[in-house]
Coordinates of N, CA and C in Angstrom, one line a residue:
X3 N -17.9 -0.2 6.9 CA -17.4 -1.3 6.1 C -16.8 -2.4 7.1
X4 N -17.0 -3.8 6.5 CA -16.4 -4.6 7.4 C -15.3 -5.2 6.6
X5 N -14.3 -6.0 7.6 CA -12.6 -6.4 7.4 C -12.8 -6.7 5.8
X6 N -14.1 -7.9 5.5 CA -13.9 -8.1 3.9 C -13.8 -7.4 3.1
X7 N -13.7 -6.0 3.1 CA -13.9 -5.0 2.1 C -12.3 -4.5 1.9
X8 N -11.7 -4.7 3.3 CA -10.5 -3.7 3.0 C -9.4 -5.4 2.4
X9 N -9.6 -6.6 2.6 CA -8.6 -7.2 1.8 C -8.0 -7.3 1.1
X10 N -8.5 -6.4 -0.3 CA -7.5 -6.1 -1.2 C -6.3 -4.8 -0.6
X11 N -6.3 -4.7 0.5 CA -5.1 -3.6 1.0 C -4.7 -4.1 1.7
X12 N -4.5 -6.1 1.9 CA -3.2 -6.6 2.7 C -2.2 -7.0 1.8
X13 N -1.1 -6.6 2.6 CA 0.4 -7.5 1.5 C 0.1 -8.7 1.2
X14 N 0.5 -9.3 -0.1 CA 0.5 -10.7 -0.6 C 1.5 -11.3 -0.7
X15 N 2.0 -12.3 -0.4 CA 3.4 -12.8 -0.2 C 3.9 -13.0 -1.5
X16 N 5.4 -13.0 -1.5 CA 5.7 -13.2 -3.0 C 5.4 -14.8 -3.5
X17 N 5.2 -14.6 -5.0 CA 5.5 -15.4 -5.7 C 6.7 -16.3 -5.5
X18 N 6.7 -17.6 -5.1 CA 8.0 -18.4 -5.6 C 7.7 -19.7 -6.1
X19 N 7.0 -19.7 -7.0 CA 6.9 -20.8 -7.5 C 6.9 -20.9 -8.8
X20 N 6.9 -19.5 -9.5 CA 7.3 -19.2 -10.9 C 8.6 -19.9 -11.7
X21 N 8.8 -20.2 -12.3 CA 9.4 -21.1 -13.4 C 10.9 -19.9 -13.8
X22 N 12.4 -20.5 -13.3 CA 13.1 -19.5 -13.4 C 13.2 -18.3 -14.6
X23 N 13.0 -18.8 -15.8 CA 13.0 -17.6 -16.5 C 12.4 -16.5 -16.6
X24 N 10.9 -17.1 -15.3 CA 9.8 -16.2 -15.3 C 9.9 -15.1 -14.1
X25 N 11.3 -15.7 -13.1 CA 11.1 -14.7 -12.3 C 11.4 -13.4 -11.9
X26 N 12.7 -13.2 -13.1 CA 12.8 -11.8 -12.9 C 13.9 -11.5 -11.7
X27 N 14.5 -10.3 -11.7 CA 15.4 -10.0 -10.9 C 14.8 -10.2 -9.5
X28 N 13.4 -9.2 -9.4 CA 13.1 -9.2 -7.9 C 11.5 -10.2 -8.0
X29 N 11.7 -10.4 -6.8 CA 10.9 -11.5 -6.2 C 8.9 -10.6 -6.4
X30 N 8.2 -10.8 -6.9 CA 7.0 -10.2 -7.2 C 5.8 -10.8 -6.8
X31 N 5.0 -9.8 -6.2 CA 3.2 -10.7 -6.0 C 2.6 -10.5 -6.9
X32 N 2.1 -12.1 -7.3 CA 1.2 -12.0 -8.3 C -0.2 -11.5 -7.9
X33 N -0.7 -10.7 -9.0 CA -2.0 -10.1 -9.0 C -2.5 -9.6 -9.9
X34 N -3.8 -9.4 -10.3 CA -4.3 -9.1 -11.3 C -5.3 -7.9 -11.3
X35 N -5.1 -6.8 -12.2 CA -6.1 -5.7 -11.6 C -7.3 -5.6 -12.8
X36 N -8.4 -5.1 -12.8 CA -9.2 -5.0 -13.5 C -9.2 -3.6 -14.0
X37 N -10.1 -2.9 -14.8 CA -9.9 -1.4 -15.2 C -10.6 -1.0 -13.9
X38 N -11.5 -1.6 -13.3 CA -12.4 -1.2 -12.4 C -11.5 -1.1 -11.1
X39 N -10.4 -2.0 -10.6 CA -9.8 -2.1 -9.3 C -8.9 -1.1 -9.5
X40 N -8.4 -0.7 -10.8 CA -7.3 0.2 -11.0 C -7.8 1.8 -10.4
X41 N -6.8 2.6 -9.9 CA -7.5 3.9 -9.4 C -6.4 5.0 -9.6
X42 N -7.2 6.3 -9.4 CA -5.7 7.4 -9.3 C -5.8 7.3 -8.0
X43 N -6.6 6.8 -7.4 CA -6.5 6.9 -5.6 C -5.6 5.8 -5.9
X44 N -4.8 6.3 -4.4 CA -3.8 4.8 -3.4 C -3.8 5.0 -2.1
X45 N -4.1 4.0 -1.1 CA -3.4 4.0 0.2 C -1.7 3.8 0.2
X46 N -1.7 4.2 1.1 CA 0.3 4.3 1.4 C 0.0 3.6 2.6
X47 N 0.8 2.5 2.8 CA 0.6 2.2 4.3 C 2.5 1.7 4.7
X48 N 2.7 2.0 6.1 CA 4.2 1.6 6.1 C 4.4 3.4 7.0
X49 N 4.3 4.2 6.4 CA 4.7 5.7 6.4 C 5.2 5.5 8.1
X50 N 6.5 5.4 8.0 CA 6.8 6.0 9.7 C 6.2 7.0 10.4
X51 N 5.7 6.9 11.4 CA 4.7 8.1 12.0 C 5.8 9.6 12.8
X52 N 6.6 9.4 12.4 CA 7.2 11.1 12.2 C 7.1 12.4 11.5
X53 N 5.8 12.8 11.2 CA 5.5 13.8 10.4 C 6.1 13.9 9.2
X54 N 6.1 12.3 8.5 CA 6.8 12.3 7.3 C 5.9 13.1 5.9
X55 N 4.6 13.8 5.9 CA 3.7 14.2 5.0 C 4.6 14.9 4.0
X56 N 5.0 15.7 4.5 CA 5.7 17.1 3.5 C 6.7 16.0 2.6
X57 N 7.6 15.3 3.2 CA 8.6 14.5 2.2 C 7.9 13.3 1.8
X58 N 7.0 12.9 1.8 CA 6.4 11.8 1.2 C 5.2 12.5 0.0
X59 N 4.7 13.9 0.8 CA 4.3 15.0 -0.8 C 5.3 15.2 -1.6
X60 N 6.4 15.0 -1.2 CA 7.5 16.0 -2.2 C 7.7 14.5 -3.0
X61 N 7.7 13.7 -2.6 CA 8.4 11.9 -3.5 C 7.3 11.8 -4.3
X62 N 5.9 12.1 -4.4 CA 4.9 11.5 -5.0 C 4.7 12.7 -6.1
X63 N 5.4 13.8 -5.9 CA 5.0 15.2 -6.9 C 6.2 14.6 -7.7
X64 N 7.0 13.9 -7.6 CA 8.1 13.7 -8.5 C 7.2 12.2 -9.7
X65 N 6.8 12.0 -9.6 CA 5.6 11.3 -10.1 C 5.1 12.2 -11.3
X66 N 4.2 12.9 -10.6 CA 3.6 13.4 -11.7 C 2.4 14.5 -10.4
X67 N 1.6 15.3 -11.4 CA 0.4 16.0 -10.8 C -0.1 15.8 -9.8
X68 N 0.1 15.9 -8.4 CA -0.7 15.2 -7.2 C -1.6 16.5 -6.4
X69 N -2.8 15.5 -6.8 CA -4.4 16.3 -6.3 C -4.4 16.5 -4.7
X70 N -4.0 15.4 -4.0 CA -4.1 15.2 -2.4 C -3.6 14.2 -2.0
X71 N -2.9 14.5 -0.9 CA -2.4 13.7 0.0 C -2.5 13.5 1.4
X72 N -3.5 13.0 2.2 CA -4.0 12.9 3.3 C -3.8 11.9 4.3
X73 N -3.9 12.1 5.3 CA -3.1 11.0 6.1 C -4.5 10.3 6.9
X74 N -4.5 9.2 7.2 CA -5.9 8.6 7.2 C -6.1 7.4 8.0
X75 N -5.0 7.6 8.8 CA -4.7 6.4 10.2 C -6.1 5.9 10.6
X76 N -6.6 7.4 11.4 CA -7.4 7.4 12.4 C -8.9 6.2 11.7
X77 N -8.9 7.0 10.2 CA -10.3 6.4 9.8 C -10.2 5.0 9.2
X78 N -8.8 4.1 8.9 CA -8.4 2.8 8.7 C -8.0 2.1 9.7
X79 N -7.7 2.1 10.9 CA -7.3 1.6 12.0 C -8.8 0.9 12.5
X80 N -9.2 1.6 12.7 CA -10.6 0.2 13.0 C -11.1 -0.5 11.9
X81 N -10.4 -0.4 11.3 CA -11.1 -1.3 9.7 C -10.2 -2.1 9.6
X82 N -8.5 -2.3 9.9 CA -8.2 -3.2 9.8 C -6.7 -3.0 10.2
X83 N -5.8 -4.4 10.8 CA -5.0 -3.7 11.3 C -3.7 -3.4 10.9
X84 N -3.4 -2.3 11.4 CA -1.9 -1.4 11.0 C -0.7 -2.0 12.1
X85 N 0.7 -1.4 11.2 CA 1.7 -2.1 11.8 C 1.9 -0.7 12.5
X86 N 2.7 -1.2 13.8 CA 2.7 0.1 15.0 C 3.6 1.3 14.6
X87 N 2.9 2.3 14.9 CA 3.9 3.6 14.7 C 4.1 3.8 13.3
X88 N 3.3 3.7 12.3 CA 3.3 4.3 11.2 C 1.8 4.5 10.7
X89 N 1.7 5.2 9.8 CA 1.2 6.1 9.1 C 0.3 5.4 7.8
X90 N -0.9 5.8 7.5 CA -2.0 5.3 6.3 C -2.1 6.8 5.9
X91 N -1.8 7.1 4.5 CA -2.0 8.0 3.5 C -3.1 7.8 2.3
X92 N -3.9 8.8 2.3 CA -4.5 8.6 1.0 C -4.4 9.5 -0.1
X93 N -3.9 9.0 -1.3 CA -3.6 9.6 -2.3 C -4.3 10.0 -3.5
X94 N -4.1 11.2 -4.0 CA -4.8 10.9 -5.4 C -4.0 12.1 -6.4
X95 N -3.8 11.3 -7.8 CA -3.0 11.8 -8.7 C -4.1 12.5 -9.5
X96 N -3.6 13.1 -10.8 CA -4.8 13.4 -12.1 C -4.8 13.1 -12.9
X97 N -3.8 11.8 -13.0 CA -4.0 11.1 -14.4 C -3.6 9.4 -13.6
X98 N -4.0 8.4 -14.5 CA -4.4 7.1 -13.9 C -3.0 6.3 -14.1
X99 N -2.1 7.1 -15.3 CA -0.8 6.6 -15.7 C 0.2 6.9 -14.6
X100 N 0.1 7.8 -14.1 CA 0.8 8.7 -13.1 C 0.9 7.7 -11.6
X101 N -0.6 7.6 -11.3 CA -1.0 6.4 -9.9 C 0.1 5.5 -10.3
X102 N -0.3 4.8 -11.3 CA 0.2 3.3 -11.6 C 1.7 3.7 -11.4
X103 N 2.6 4.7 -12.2 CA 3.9 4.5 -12.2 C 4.5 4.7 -10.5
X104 N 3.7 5.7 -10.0 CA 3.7 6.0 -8.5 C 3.5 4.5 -7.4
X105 N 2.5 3.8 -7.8 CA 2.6 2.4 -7.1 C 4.0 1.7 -7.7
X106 N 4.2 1.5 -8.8 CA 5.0 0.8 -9.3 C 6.5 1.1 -9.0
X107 N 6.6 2.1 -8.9 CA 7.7 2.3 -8.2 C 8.0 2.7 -6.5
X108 N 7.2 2.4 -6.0 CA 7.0 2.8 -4.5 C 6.7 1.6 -3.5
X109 N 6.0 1.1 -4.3 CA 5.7 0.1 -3.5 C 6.8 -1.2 -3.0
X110 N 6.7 -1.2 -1.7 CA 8.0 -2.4 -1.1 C 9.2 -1.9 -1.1
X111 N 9.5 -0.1 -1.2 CA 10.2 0.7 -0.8 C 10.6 0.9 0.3
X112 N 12.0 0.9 0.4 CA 12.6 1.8 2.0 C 12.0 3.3 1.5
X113 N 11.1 4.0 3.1 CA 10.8 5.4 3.4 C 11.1 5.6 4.4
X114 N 12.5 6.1 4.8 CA 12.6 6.7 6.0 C 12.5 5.5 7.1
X115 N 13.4 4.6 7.1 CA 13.3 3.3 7.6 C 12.2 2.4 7.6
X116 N 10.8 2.8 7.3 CA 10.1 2.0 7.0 C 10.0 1.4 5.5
X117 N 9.3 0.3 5.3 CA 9.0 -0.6 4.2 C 7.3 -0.1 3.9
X118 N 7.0 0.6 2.5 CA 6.1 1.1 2.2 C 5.1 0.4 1.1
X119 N 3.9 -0.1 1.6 CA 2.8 -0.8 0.6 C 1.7 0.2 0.4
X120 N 1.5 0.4 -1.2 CA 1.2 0.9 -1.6 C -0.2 0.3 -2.4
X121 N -1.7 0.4 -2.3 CA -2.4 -0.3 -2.8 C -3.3 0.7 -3.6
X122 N -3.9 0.3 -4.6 CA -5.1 1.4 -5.3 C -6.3 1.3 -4.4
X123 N -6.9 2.5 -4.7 CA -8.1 2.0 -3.7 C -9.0 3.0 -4.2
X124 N -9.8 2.2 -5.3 CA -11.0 1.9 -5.6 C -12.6 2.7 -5.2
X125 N -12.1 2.3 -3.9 CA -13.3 2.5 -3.3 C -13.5 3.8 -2.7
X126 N -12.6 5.2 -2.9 CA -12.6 5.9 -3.0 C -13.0 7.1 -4.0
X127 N -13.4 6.1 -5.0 CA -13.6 7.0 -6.3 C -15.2 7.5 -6.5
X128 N -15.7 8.6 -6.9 CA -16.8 8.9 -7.4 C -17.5 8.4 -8.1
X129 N -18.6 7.9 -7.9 CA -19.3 7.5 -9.3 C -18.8 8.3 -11.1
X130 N -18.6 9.6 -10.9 CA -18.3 10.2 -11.9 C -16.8 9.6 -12.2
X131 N -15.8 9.5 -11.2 CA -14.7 9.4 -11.4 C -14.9 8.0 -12.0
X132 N -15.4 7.1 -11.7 CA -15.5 5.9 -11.7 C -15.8 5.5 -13.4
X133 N -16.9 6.5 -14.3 CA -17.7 6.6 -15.3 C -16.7 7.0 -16.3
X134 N -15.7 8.3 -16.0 CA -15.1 8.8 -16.8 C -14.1 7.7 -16.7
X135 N -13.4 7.1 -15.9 CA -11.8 6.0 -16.2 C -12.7 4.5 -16.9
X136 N -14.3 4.4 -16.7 CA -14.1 3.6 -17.8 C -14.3 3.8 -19.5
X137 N -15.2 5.5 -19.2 CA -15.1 6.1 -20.7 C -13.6 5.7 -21.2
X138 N -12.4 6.5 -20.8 CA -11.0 6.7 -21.2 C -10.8 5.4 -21.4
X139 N -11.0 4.2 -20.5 CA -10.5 2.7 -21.1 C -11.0 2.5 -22.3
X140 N -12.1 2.9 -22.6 CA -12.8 2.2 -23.6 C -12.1 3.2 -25.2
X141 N -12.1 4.3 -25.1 CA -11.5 5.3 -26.2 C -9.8 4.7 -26.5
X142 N -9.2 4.1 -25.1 CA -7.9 3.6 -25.3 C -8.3 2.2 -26.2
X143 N -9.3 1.3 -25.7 CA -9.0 0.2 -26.8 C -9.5 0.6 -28.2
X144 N -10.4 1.3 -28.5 CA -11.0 1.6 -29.9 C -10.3 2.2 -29.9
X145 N -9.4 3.1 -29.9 CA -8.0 3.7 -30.6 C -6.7 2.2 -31.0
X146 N -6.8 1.6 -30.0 CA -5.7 0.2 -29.8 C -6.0 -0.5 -31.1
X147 N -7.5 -0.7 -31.5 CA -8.0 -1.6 -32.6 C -7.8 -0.4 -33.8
X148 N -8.0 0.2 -33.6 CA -8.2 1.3 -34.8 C -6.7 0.9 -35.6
X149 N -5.9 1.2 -35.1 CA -4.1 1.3 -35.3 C -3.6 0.0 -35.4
X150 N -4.2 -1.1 -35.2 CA -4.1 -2.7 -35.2 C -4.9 -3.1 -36.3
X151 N -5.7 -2.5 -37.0 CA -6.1 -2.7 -38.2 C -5.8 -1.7 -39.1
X152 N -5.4 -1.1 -39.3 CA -4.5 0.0 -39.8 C -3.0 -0.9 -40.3
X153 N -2.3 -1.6 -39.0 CA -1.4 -2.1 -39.5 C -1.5 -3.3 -40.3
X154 N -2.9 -4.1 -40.4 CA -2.7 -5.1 -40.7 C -3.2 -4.8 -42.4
X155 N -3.5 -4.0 -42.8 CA -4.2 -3.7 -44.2 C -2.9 -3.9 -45.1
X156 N -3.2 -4.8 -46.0 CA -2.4 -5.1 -47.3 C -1.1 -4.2 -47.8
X157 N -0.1 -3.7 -47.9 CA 0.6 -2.7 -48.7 C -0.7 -2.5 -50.5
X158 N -0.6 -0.9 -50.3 CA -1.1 -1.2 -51.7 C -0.7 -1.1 -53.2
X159 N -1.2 -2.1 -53.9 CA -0.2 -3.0 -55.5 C -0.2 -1.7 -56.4
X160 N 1.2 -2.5 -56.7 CA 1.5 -1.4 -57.7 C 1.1 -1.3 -59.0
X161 N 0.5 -0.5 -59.6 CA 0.0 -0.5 -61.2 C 1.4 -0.6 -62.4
X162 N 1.2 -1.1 -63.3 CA 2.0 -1.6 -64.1 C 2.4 -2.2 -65.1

């Protein structure tokens, strides 16, 4: 793969041009994910390179169900570059709610003196994996519409 592929796994600077009501306590990068860019895979990147695996397993199992956690320097360092003396992890949860809460709260975290960015990554997934998270999207909106038109049905009149 060449550098253009791995871009969606560089930090984006924050947002400051948002309108004050819009900004919220902490300062945020804006981005937008698709069902397709979304993944139970994530890279971790940041990980201080002190054999932090075991406690960075144990922070991500507090999450939720975690499939694998692999450390994956060697095979992202020529693809693109890392900040010195830390660590590229690759993750994967078993449910896609579980990733997302695990980025969402992890990401731009103090770990062990390092600052940890946490990206989905996509490009790790199976064709099957890939087939089944868009099956599951699609069962979540036709359930979403189902219950959205459910609510919107008339109360029914009373006889009288």
């Amino acid at each position: 793969m060449d550098n253009s592929s791995n871009e969606h796994h560089q930090r984006q600077e924050y947002c400051t041009t948002r309108l004050k009501y819009r900004q919220g306590r902490e300062l945020k990068a804006v981005k937008v994910y698709t069902v397709a860019s979304e993944s139970r895979h994530l890279l971790i990147f940041g990980v201080p390179k002190i054999n932090l695996q075991s406690n960075l397993k144990s922070k991500l199992q507090s999450f939720g169900k975690l499939e694998s956690c692999v450390c994956v320097t060697p095979e992202m360092a020529p693809k693109m570059e890392l900040e010195a003396f830390t660590d590229v992890f690759a993750v994967k949860f078993d449910r896609l709610e579980v990733a997302r809460r695990a980025k969402r709260m992890m990401d731009a975290r103090s770990f062990y003196g390092g600052t940890l960015h946490v990206s989905y990554a996509p490009e790790r997934e199976s064709l099957e994996e890939l087939r089944e998270k868009l099956l599951q999207r699609r069962a979540e909106v036709t359930r979403r519409i189902r219950i959205n038109q459910k609510d919107e049905e008339p109360p029914p009149a009373k006889k009288g």
